Amino acid sequence: MDSLSRDRLPERICIVGLGLMGGSLALALRGRIPILIGVDRDESACHLALERRIVHQATADLSEGVQQADLVILATPVRTILHALAELPRLRPEGCLVLDLGSTKQLICDAMEMLPEAFGAIGGHPMCGREAAGLSAARPDLYQGQTFILCRNGRTTAAIESAALHLIEAIGGRPLSLSPHDHDQVVAVISHLPYLVAATLLRQADETLWPVSASGFRDTTRLAGTDPYMIFDVLLTNRKAILVALERYQADMEELRILLETADDSALIKWLETTQTHYQAYRAHMKP
Amino acid sequence: MDSLSRDRLPERICIVGLGLMGGSLALALRGRIPILIGVDRDESACHLALERRIVHQATADLSEGVQQADLVILATPVRTILHALAELPRLRPEGCLVLDLGSTKQLICDAMEMLPEAFGAIGGHPMCGREAAGLSAARPDLYQGQTFILCRNGRTTAAIESAALHLIEAIGGRPLSLSPHDHDQVVAVISHLPYLVAATLLRQADETLWPVSASGFRDTTRLAGTDPYMIFDVLLTNRKAILVALERYQADMEELRILLETADDSALIKWLETTQTHYQAYRAHMKP
């Protein structure tokens, strides 16, 4: 651990999972890290990462990949992160720093707290993505200007917090601290519910309707292209909060349906007006 | 009507409504029409259209605007189109050609059929738009490459059909013929339902959640910015088909909620996989 300092990025970083998120992180870090190691169980992703010089070393073997790293970044679907966290004490008994990029945080932070004291760990969730998956969809600017949530937990040391903040700075992200519980509640509404809404909408239109579709349908359904295995883990590991968000959405939609069905025109126009006002406030807030 | 020919655009066109759609149409036609007249009850829109030389003449008076036109294009919310169609026989007893750009077509085509025989009329619906409204949001390329639906009806003559096709060609649109009934069924699913879905989603997140939102929430809620008065007319004039589409959406969402609640993981992963397959087929179809 002697290469670590509170004032700079770790010198040996291992990224586990060379998909969209891990691959984009490697691209954003390229040239700034003396030793960047990639781990992916898909050997073709390892070959591609080496061929494009995205990493210095690549392996399908988690054990081999994490051996030399000061900082291990877990960039796989959530349940694979949980599995790796359970393996780490055996693979690296001397400890290391650990950050993850998983989409839900309570179970991951709980698992981080189970790590031995030789580890320093913090939960992370960059609020960015694309509907395309895999290393070929990775982009060096994916994190640029995007919110990067950090979730402290009982295993969070000053060293891992500092390393995570330096990393976020290096890739142009904007750090935001949240508790794992608050994170999972918030993303259930702002990230997981939108997937369910988009996916259910997409399924309403078969191919006979596609020729009439335009940018509105395309944009509203974009999240339906999300990698099913990634979102499956999200739904399994944040089920309770997502169900609460979904039920509130359904209740609000039923209220709207009743306005339509009963032809309550004055209540309907008020609903439409307040929606546009809400939208304009949201977009004004989101402008840089 | 002597300036009309089946082989070219009408020489005198009046666009009623200088908002996003009418303004973009005027911009797309600029320089190709000897006399382009704009009508908008908002006098500031008239001033802006003249100042930017988007039209040759502009007036807040519908009667004055339609007097000289070979072709009148109604580009207002649906109920205002219905009102103008009811007025036209009195304002232009000698008849003219009429096209509209309204978002629903059955009631408009019914009203077109009530026009005297001196008129030739066809329903139109360009499948494009932006969440911003008004002339300042207008763009000359709004119609470029976009589907432009035409709905024939009992008042559709060869002259108006030819004029509409020449117009669509001039602005780069792709004409598609549908019956008014089929149009309204299709857009209920592909255009009106997405608004309701996006608007209900936007309303789930108050300002405390906005800092965590990213491109997924932004894109899925984009349609919530739609002009409330435009969409109000849509909901009123296509209520039945929209209610059918909304109820089917709600039923499918409830099925998904039950999969989540009962933790039916094998059915859930199958649902997620078929959604992504459906999305990929849709996007492959939409590629130029």
Coordinates of C-alpha atoms in Angstrom, one line a residue:
Chain A
M1 CA 0.0 0.0 0.0
D2 CA 3.1 2.2 0.0
S3 CA 2.1 3.8 -3.4
L4 CA -1.0 5.3 -1.8
S5 CA -1.2 8.9 -0.7
R6 CA -4.1 11.1 0.3
D7 CA -2.9 13.5 -2.3
R8 CA -3.1 11.5 -5.5
L9 CA -4.7 8.7 -7.4
P10 CA -3.6 5.2 -6.5
E11 CA -0.9 3.9 -8.8
R12 CA -2.2 0.4 -9.4
I13 CA -5.9 0.2 -10.2
C14 CA -7.9 -2.9 -11.1
I15 CA -11.2 -2.5 -12.8
V16 CA -13.4 -5.6 -12.5
G17 CA -15.9 -5.6 -15.4
L18 CA -15.0 -4.1 -18.7
G19 CA -18.5 -3.2 -19.9
L20 CA -19.9 0.2 -20.5
M21 CA -19.2 1.6 -17.1
G22 CA -15.8 -0.1 -16.4
G23 CA -14.6 0.4 -20.0
S24 CA -15.5 4.0 -19.9
L25 CA -13.7 4.4 -16.6
A26 CA -10.6 2.8 -18.1
L27 CA -10.8 5.1 -21.1
A28 CA -11.2 8.1 -18.9
L29 CA -8.2 7.1 -16.7
R30 CA -5.9 6.0 -19.6
G31 CA -2.5 7.6 -19.4
R32 CA -2.9 8.8 -15.8
I33 CA -2.4 5.5 -14.0
P34 CA 0.9 3.7 -14.1
I35 CA -0.7 0.2 -13.8
L36 CA -4.3 -0.2 -15.0
I37 CA -5.6 -3.8 -14.9
G38 CA -8.8 -5.0 -16.3
V39 CA -10.8 -8.1 -15.3
D40 CA -13.6 -9.6 -17.3
R41 CA -14.9 -13.1 -17.4
D42 CA -15.5 -12.6 -21.1
E43 CA -12.1 -13.2 -22.7
S44 CA -13.0 -11.3 -25.9
A45 CA -13.5 -8.2 -23.8
C46 CA -10.1 -8.7 -22.3
H47 CA -8.6 -9.1 -25.8
L48 CA -10.3 -6.0 -27.1
A49 CA -9.2 -3.9 -24.0
L50 CA -5.6 -4.9 -24.6
E51 CA -5.8 -4.5 -28.3
R52 CA -7.1 -0.9 -27.9
R53 CA -4.6 -0.3 -25.1
I54 CA -7.4 0.6 -22.8
V55 CA -5.6 -1.3 -20.0
H56 CA -2.1 -2.4 -19.4
Q57 CA -3.1 -5.9 -18.4
A58 CA -6.3 -7.9 -18.7
T59 CA -7.4 -11.2 -17.3
A60 CA -10.5 -13.3 -16.9
D61 CA -9.3 -14.3 -13.4
L62 CA -10.5 -12.1 -10.6
S63 CA -7.8 -13.5 -8.2
E64 CA -5.0 -12.7 -10.6
G65 CA -6.4 -9.2 -11.4
V66 CA -6.8 -8.0 -7.8
Q67 CA -3.4 -9.3 -6.6
Q68 CA -1.4 -6.2 -7.6
A69 CA -4.0 -3.5 -7.1
D70 CA -4.0 -0.7 -4.5
L71 CA -7.6 0.1 -5.6
V72 CA -10.1 -2.5 -6.9
I73 CA -13.1 -1.0 -8.7
L74 CA -16.1 -3.3 -9.0
A75 CA -18.0 -2.4 -12.2
T76 CA -20.3 -5.3 -12.8
P77 CA -24.0 -6.0 -12.1
V78 CA -24.9 -5.7 -8.4
R79 CA -25.0 -9.4 -7.6
T80 CA -21.6 -10.0 -9.2
I81 CA -20.3 -7.1 -7.0
L82 CA -21.7 -8.8 -3.9
H83 CA -20.0 -12.1 -4.9
A84 CA -16.7 -10.4 -5.5
L85 CA -16.9 -8.6 -2.1
A86 CA -17.4 -12.0 -0.5
E87 CA -14.4 -13.4 -2.3
L88 CA -12.0 -10.5 -1.6
P89 CA -10.8 -11.4 1.9
R90 CA -9.6 -14.8 0.6
L91 CA -8.1 -13.4 -2.6
R92 CA -6.4 -10.4 -0.8
P93 CA -5.9 -11.2 2.8
E94 CA -3.6 -8.2 3.2
G95 CA -6.4 -5.9 2.2
C96 CA -6.8 -3.1 -0.4
L97 CA -9.0 -0.2 -1.2
V98 CA -12.4 -1.0 -2.8
L99 CA -14.9 1.2 -4.7
D100 CA -17.9 -0.1 -6.7
L101 CA -20.1 1.4 -9.4
G102 CA -23.2 -0.7 -8.7
S103 CA -26.7 0.7 -9.3
T104 CA -28.1 -0.1 -5.8
K105 CA -26.1 0.6 -2.6
Q106 CA -27.7 -0.9 0.6
L107 CA -26.7 -4.5 0.1
I108 CA -23.3 -3.6 -1.3
C109 CA -22.5 -1.3 1.6
D110 CA -23.7 -4.0 4.0
A111 CA -21.3 -6.4 2.3
M112 CA -18.5 -3.8 2.5
E113 CA -19.0 -3.6 6.2
M114 CA -18.3 -7.4 6.4
L115 CA -14.8 -6.9 4.9
P116 CA -11.9 -7.3 7.4
E117 CA -10.3 -4.2 8.8
A118 CA -7.4 -4.4 6.4
F119 CA -9.8 -3.1 3.7
G120 CA -11.1 0.4 3.1
A121 CA -14.3 0.5 1.1
I122 CA -16.8 3.0 -0.2
G123 CA -20.0 2.6 -2.3
G124 CA -20.2 4.5 -5.6
H125 CA -22.8 5.1 -8.2
P126 CA -22.1 7.3 -11.2
M127 CA -25.4 8.7 -12.5
C128 CA -24.8 8.2 -16.1
G129 CA -25.1 5.5 -18.7
R130 CA -26.3 4.6 -22.1
E131 CA -28.9 2.2 -23.4
A132 CA -26.0 0.3 -25.2
A133 CA -24.0 -2.1 -23.2
G134 CA -20.5 -3.5 -23.4
L135 CA -16.9 -2.3 -24.0
S136 CA -17.7 -1.3 -27.5
A137 CA -20.2 1.3 -26.2
A138 CA -17.7 2.7 -23.7
R139 CA -16.7 6.4 -24.0
P140 CA -14.0 8.3 -22.3
D141 CA -16.3 11.3 -21.5
L142 CA -19.2 9.2 -20.0
Y143 CA -18.5 10.5 -16.5
Q144 CA -17.8 14.1 -17.6
G145 CA -20.0 16.6 -15.7
Q146 CA -22.1 13.8 -14.2
T147 CA -23.1 13.3 -10.6
F148 CA -21.1 10.5 -8.9
I149 CA -22.8 9.4 -5.7
L150 CA -20.6 8.1 -2.8
C151 CA -22.0 6.1 0.1
R152 CA -19.9 5.9 3.2
N153 CA -20.3 2.8 5.4
G154 CA -18.6 1.2 8.4
R155 CA -15.6 0.2 6.3
T156 CA -15.0 3.6 4.8
T157 CA -11.5 4.9 5.7
A158 CA -10.0 8.3 4.9
A159 CA -7.7 6.6 2.4
I160 CA -10.6 5.1 0.3
E161 CA -12.6 8.3 0.5
S162 CA -9.7 10.4 -0.7
A163 CA -8.9 7.9 -3.5
A164 CA -12.5 7.9 -4.6
L165 CA -12.7 11.8 -4.6
H166 CA -9.4 12.0 -6.6
L167 CA -10.8 9.4 -9.1
I168 CA -14.0 11.4 -9.5
E169 CA -12.1 14.6 -10.1
A170 CA -9.8 12.9 -12.6
I171 CA -12.8 11.7 -14.7
G172 CA -14.7 15.0 -14.5
G173 CA -17.5 13.8 -12.2
R174 CA -19.3 15.7 -9.5
P175 CA -19.3 13.9 -6.1
L176 CA -22.4 13.7 -4.0
S177 CA -22.6 12.0 -0.6
L178 CA -25.7 10.0 0.3
S179 CA -26.5 7.2 2.8
P180 CA -27.0 3.8 1.2
H181 CA -30.6 3.9 2.3
D182 CA -31.3 7.4 0.9
H183 CA -29.5 6.5 -2.3
D184 CA -31.7 3.4 -2.9
Q185 CA -34.9 5.4 -2.2
V186 CA -34.0 8.2 -4.5
V187 CA -32.8 6.0 -7.4
A188 CA -35.9 3.9 -7.2
V189 CA -37.8 7.0 -8.3
I190 CA -35.3 8.8 -10.5
S191 CA -33.7 5.8 -12.2
H192 CA -35.4 2.4 -11.7
L193 CA -39.0 3.5 -12.1
P194 CA -38.2 5.3 -15.4
Y195 CA -36.9 2.0 -16.8
L196 CA -40.2 0.2 -15.8
V197 CA -42.2 3.0 -17.3
A198 CA -40.2 3.1 -20.6
A199 CA -40.2 -0.7 -20.9
T200 CA -44.0 -1.0 -20.4
L201 CA -44.5 1.8 -22.9
L202 CA -42.3 0.1 -25.6
R203 CA -44.3 -3.1 -25.2
Q204 CA -47.5 -1.3 -26.2
A205 CA -46.4 -0.8 -29.8
D206 CA -45.8 -3.6 -32.2
E207 CA -44.0 -3.3 -35.5
T208 CA -47.2 -2.1 -37.3
L209 CA -47.0 1.1 -35.3
W210 CA -43.3 1.8 -35.6
P211 CA -43.5 3.6 -39.0
V212 CA -45.7 6.3 -37.3
S213 CA -43.4 6.7 -34.3
A214 CA -41.2 9.8 -34.0
S215 CA -38.8 11.3 -31.5
G216 CA -41.3 11.4 -28.7
F217 CA -41.9 7.6 -28.6
R218 CA -38.2 7.0 -29.3
D219 CA -37.0 9.1 -26.3
T220 CA -39.6 8.0 -23.9
T221 CA -38.8 4.4 -24.6
R222 CA -35.0 4.7 -24.7
L223 CA -34.4 3.2 -21.3
A224 CA -36.1 0.0 -22.5
G225 CA -32.8 -0.8 -24.2
T226 CA -31.0 -1.2 -20.8
D227 CA -29.1 -4.4 -20.4
P228 CA -31.6 -6.9 -18.9
Y229 CA -29.1 -8.6 -16.6
M230 CA -28.0 -5.3 -15.1
I231 CA -31.5 -4.2 -14.4
F232 CA -32.5 -7.7 -13.1
D233 CA -30.0 -7.3 -10.4
V234 CA -31.2 -3.8 -9.7
L235 CA -34.8 -5.0 -9.3
L236 CA -33.8 -7.9 -7.1
T237 CA -31.6 -5.8 -4.8
N238 CA -33.9 -2.7 -4.5
R239 CA -37.3 -4.5 -4.8
K240 CA -39.0 -2.8 -1.8
A241 CA -38.2 0.8 -2.7
I242 CA -39.1 0.2 -6.4
L243 CA -42.4 -1.4 -5.5
V244 CA -43.3 1.7 -3.4
A245 CA -42.3 4.0 -6.3
L246 CA -44.2 1.9 -8.8
E247 CA -47.4 1.9 -6.7
R248 CA -47.3 5.6 -6.3
Y249 CA -46.9 6.0 -10.0
Q250 CA -49.8 3.6 -10.7
A251 CA -52.0 5.5 -8.2
D252 CA -51.2 8.9 -9.9
M253 CA -51.8 7.4 -13.3
E254 CA -55.2 6.0 -12.2
E255 CA -56.2 9.5 -10.9
L256 CA -55.3 10.9 -14.4
R257 CA -57.3 8.2 -16.1
I258 CA -60.3 9.1 -14.0
L259 CA -60.0 12.8 -14.9
L260 CA -60.0 11.6 -18.6
E261 CA -62.9 9.2 -18.2
T262 CA -65.1 11.5 -16.2
A263 CA -64.3 14.4 -18.6
D264 CA -63.4 16.6 -15.7
D265 CA -62.0 19.2 -18.0
S266 CA -61.2 21.9 -15.5
A267 CA -59.3 19.5 -13.3
L268 CA -57.6 18.1 -16.4
I269 CA -56.3 21.4 -17.8
K270 CA -55.0 22.2 -14.3
W271 CA -53.2 18.9 -14.2
L272 CA -51.6 19.6 -17.6
E273 CA -50.6 23.2 -16.7
T274 CA -49.0 22.2 -13.4
T275 CA -47.1 19.4 -15.2
Q276 CA -45.6 21.8 -17.7
T277 CA -44.7 24.3 -14.8
H278 CA -43.1 21.3 -13.0
Y279 CA -41.2 20.4 -16.2
Q280 CA -39.9 23.9 -16.8
A281 CA -38.7 24.2 -13.2
Y282 CA -36.9 20.8 -13.5
R283 CA -35.2 21.8 -16.8
A284 CA -34.2 25.2 -15.4
H285 CA -32.6 23.4 -12.5
M286 CA -30.8 21.0 -14.7
K287 CA -29.2 23.6 -16.9
P288 CA -25.4 23.9 -16.2
Chain B
M1 CA -57.7 29.3 -58.1
D2 CA -55.9 29.9 -61.5
S3 CA -52.5 29.8 -59.8
L4 CA -53.0 26.2 -58.9
S5 CA -51.6 23.3 -60.8
R6 CA -51.2 19.6 -60.0
D7 CA -47.5 20.0 -60.8
R8 CA -46.4 22.6 -58.4
L9 CA -47.0 24.2 -55.0
P10 CA -49.8 26.7 -54.6
E11 CA -48.5 30.3 -55.1
R12 CA -50.4 31.8 -52.3
I13 CA -50.3 30.0 -48.9
C14 CA -51.8 31.1 -45.6
I15 CA -50.6 29.4 -42.5
V16 CA -53.0 29.9 -39.5
G17 CA -51.0 29.6 -36.3
L18 CA -47.4 30.7 -36.1
G19 CA -46.3 28.4 -33.3
L20 CA -43.8 25.6 -33.4
M21 CA -45.5 23.7 -36.3
G22 CA -46.8 26.6 -38.4
G23 CA -43.6 28.7 -37.8
S24 CA -41.4 25.7 -38.8
L25 CA -43.5 25.2 -41.9
A26 CA -43.1 28.8 -42.9
L27 CA -39.4 28.6 -42.3
A28 CA -39.2 25.5 -44.4
L29 CA -41.2 27.1 -47.2
R30 CA -39.4 30.5 -47.1
G31 CA -38.2 31.6 -50.5
R32 CA -40.2 29.0 -52.4
I33 CA -43.7 30.6 -52.2
P34 CA -44.5 33.9 -53.9
I35 CA -47.0 34.9 -51.2
L36 CA -46.8 33.4 -47.7
I37 CA -49.3 34.8 -45.2
G38 CA -49.2 34.2 -41.5
V39 CA -52.2 34.4 -39.2
D40 CA -51.8 34.4 -35.4
R41 CA -54.1 35.9 -32.8
D42 CA -51.0 36.7 -30.8
E43 CA -49.9 40.0 -32.4
S44 CA -46.3 39.6 -31.0
A45 CA -46.0 36.4 -33.0
C46 CA -47.1 38.3 -36.1
H47 CA -44.5 41.0 -35.5
L48 CA -41.8 38.5 -34.9
A49 CA -42.7 36.6 -38.1
L50 CA -42.5 39.8 -40.2
E51 CA -39.4 41.1 -38.5
R52 CA -37.6 37.8 -39.2
R53 CA -39.0 37.8 -42.7
I54 CA -40.6 34.3 -42.1
V55 CA -43.8 35.4 -43.9
H56 CA -44.6 38.2 -46.4
Q57 CA -47.7 39.3 -44.6
A58 CA -49.0 38.6 -41.1
T59 CA -52.3 39.4 -39.5
A60 CA -54.3 38.5 -36.3
D61 CA -57.4 38.5 -38.4
L62 CA -58.3 35.0 -39.8
S63 CA -60.7 36.5 -42.3
E64 CA -58.1 38.9 -43.7
G65 CA -55.4 36.2 -43.8
V66 CA -57.4 33.6 -45.8
Q67 CA -58.9 36.0 -48.4
Q68 CA -56.0 35.8 -50.8
A69 CA -54.8 32.2 -50.2
D70 CA -55.0 29.3 -52.7
L71 CA -54.1 27.0 -49.8
V72 CA -55.0 27.5 -46.2
I73 CA -52.9 25.5 -43.7
L74 CA -54.4 25.2 -40.2
A75 CA -51.6 24.8 -37.7
T76 CA -53.3 25.5 -34.3
P77 CA -54.5 23.2 -31.5
V78 CA -57.3 20.9 -32.7
R79 CA -60.3 22.7 -31.3
T80 CA -59.2 25.9 -32.9
I81 CA -58.9 24.1 -36.2
L82 CA -62.4 22.8 -35.8
H83 CA -63.5 26.4 -35.2
A84 CA -61.7 27.7 -38.3
L85 CA -63.2 25.0 -40.5
A86 CA -66.7 26.0 -39.3
E87 CA -65.9 29.7 -40.2
L88 CA -64.3 29.1 -43.6
P89 CA -67.5 28.8 -45.7
R90 CA -68.5 32.3 -44.5
L91 CA -65.0 33.8 -44.9
R92 CA -64.2 32.3 -48.3
P93 CA -67.6 31.5 -50.0
E94 CA -65.7 30.9 -53.3
G95 CA -63.8 28.0 -51.7
C96 CA -60.0 27.2 -51.4
L97 CA -57.8 24.3 -50.6
V98 CA -57.4 23.3 -46.9
L99 CA -54.8 21.3 -45.1
D100 CA -54.4 21.0 -41.3
L101 CA -51.6 19.9 -39.0
G102 CA -53.7 18.8 -36.1
S103 CA -52.8 16.0 -33.7
T104 CA -56.1 14.1 -34.0
K105 CA -57.9 13.5 -37.3
Q106 CA -61.4 12.0 -37.0
L107 CA -63.2 15.1 -35.8
I108 CA -61.2 17.3 -38.2
C109 CA -61.9 15.1 -41.2
D110 CA -65.6 15.0 -40.2
A111 CA -65.6 18.8 -40.1
M112 CA -63.8 18.9 -43.5
E113 CA -66.6 16.8 -45.0
M114 CA -69.1 19.5 -43.9
L115 CA -67.3 22.1 -46.1
P116 CA -69.2 23.2 -49.3
E117 CA -68.1 21.5 -52.5
A118 CA -66.1 24.6 -53.5
F119 CA -63.4 23.5 -51.0
G120 CA -60.9 20.7 -51.3
A121 CA -59.6 19.5 -48.0
I122 CA -57.3 16.9 -46.5
G123 CA -56.3 16.1 -43.0
G124 CA -52.6 16.2 -42.2
H125 CA -50.4 15.2 -39.2
P126 CA -46.6 15.6 -39.3
M127 CA -45.1 13.2 -36.8
C128 CA -42.6 15.6 -35.4
G129 CA -42.4 18.2 -32.7
R130 CA -40.4 19.5 -29.8
E131 CA -41.2 19.9 -26.2
A132 CA -40.7 23.7 -26.7
A133 CA -43.7 25.7 -28.1
G134 CA -44.0 28.9 -30.0
L135 CA -42.5 30.6 -33.0
S136 CA -39.1 31.1 -31.2
A137 CA -38.8 27.3 -31.0
A138 CA -39.5 26.9 -34.8
R139 CA -36.9 25.3 -37.0
P140 CA -36.7 25.1 -40.8
D141 CA -35.6 21.4 -40.6
L142 CA -38.4 20.2 -38.2
Y143 CA -40.1 18.2 -41.0
Q144 CA -37.0 16.9 -42.7
G145 CA -37.1 13.1 -42.9
Q146 CA -40.2 12.9 -40.7
T147 CA -43.4 11.0 -41.5
F148 CA -46.3 13.3 -42.5
I149 CA -49.6 11.5 -42.3
L150 CA -52.4 12.4 -44.7
C151 CA -56.1 11.5 -44.1
R152 CA -58.3 11.5 -47.1
N153 CA -62.0 12.3 -46.5
G154 CA -65.2 13.1 -48.4
R155 CA -63.9 16.6 -49.3
T156 CA -60.5 15.4 -50.6
T157 CA -60.0 16.4 -54.2
A158 CA -57.1 15.6 -56.6
A159 CA -56.0 19.3 -56.3
I160 CA -55.6 19.3 -52.5
E161 CA -54.0 15.9 -52.4
S162 CA -51.5 17.0 -55.1
A163 CA -50.8 20.3 -53.2
A164 CA -50.3 18.4 -49.9
L165 CA -47.9 16.0 -51.6
H166 CA -45.9 18.8 -53.2
L167 CA -45.8 20.6 -49.9
I168 CA -44.5 17.5 -48.0
E169 CA -41.9 17.0 -50.7
A170 CA -40.8 20.6 -50.5
I171 CA -40.2 20.4 -46.7
G172 CA -38.5 17.0 -46.9
G173 CA -41.3 14.9 -45.2
R174 CA -42.3 11.4 -45.9
P175 CA -46.1 11.1 -46.7
L176 CA -48.1 8.2 -45.3
S177 CA -51.8 7.7 -45.9
L178 CA -54.1 6.6 -43.1
S179 CA -57.8 6.7 -42.5
P180 CA -58.8 9.2 -39.8
H181 CA -60.0 6.3 -37.6
D182 CA -56.7 4.3 -38.0
H183 CA -54.7 7.5 -37.4
D184 CA -56.4 8.3 -34.1
Q185 CA -56.0 4.7 -32.9
V186 CA -52.3 4.6 -33.8
V187 CA -51.3 8.0 -32.3
A188 CA -53.2 7.2 -29.1
V189 CA -50.5 4.5 -28.5
I190 CA -47.5 6.0 -30.2
S191 CA -47.9 9.7 -29.3
H192 CA -50.6 10.5 -26.8
L193 CA -49.9 7.7 -24.3
P194 CA -46.2 8.5 -24.2
Y195 CA -47.2 12.1 -23.1
L196 CA -49.3 10.7 -20.2
V197 CA -46.6 8.3 -19.2
A198 CA -43.9 10.9 -19.3
A199 CA -46.0 13.5 -17.4
T200 CA -47.0 11.1 -14.6
L201 CA -43.3 10.1 -14.3
L202 CA -42.1 13.7 -14.0
R203 CA -44.6 14.3 -11.2
Q204 CA -43.0 11.5 -9.1
A205 CA -39.8 13.5 -8.5
D206 CA -39.8 16.8 -6.6
E207 CA -36.9 19.2 -6.5
T208 CA -35.0 17.3 -3.8
L209 CA -34.5 14.4 -6.3
W210 CA -33.5 16.5 -9.3
P211 CA -29.7 16.7 -8.4
V212 CA -29.5 12.9 -8.7
S213 CA -31.3 12.8 -12.0
A214 CA -29.4 12.0 -15.2
S215 CA -30.1 11.6 -18.9
G216 CA -32.4 8.6 -18.3
F217 CA -34.9 10.6 -16.3
R218 CA -34.5 13.6 -18.5
D219 CA -35.3 11.8 -21.8
T220 CA -38.1 9.7 -20.3
T221 CA -39.9 12.8 -19.1
R222 CA -39.2 15.1 -22.1
L223 CA -42.7 15.0 -23.4
A224 CA -44.0 16.4 -20.1
G225 CA -42.9 19.8 -21.5
T226 CA -45.6 19.6 -24.2
D227 CA -47.8 22.7 -24.5
P228 CA -50.7 21.9 -22.1
Y229 CA -53.3 23.6 -24.4
M230 CA -52.3 21.6 -27.4
I231 CA -52.4 18.3 -25.5
F232 CA -55.7 19.3 -23.8
D233 CA -57.4 19.4 -27.2
V234 CA -55.8 16.1 -28.1
L235 CA -57.2 14.4 -25.0
L236 CA -60.6 15.9 -25.5
T237 CA -60.8 14.9 -29.2
N238 CA -59.3 11.4 -28.9
R239 CA -60.5 10.5 -25.5
K240 CA -61.9 7.1 -26.3
A241 CA -58.8 5.7 -28.0
I242 CA -56.5 7.2 -25.4
L243 CA -58.5 5.6 -22.6
V244 CA -58.2 2.2 -24.3
A245 CA -54.4 2.6 -24.7
L246 CA -54.0 3.9 -21.2
E247 CA -56.0 1.0 -19.7
R248 CA -53.9 -1.6 -21.6
Y249 CA -50.7 0.2 -20.4
Q250 CA -52.0 0.1 -16.8
A251 CA -52.9 -3.6 -17.1
D252 CA -49.4 -4.5 -18.4
M253 CA -47.7 -2.4 -15.6
E254 CA -49.8 -4.2 -13.0
E255 CA -48.6 -7.6 -14.4
L256 CA -45.1 -6.3 -14.1
R257 CA -45.7 -5.1 -10.5
I258 CA -47.0 -8.6 -9.6
L259 CA -43.9 -10.2 -11.1
L260 CA -41.8 -8.0 -8.8
E261 CA -43.9 -8.4 -5.7
T262 CA -44.2 -12.2 -5.9
A263 CA -40.5 -12.4 -6.8
D264 CA -41.2 -14.5 -9.8
D265 CA -37.6 -14.2 -10.9
S266 CA -37.7 -16.5 -14.0
A267 CA -40.7 -14.7 -15.4
L268 CA -39.1 -11.4 -14.6
I269 CA -35.8 -12.1 -16.4
K270 CA -37.8 -13.3 -19.4
W271 CA -39.9 -10.1 -19.4
L272 CA -36.6 -8.1 -19.3
E273 CA -35.0 -10.1 -22.0
T274 CA -38.0 -9.8 -24.4
T275 CA -38.2 -6.1 -23.7
Q276 CA -34.6 -5.6 -24.8
T277 CA -35.2 -7.8 -27.9
H278 CA -38.3 -5.7 -28.7
Y279 CA -36.3 -2.5 -28.3
Q280 CA -33.5 -3.6 -30.5
A281 CA -35.9 -4.6 -33.3
Y282 CA -37.6 -1.3 -33.0
R283 CA -34.4 0.7 -33.2
A284 CA -33.1 -1.4 -36.1
H285 CA -36.4 -0.6 -37.9
M286 CA -36.1 3.1 -37.2
K287 CA -32.6 3.4 -38.6
P288 CA -32.5 5.3 -41.9

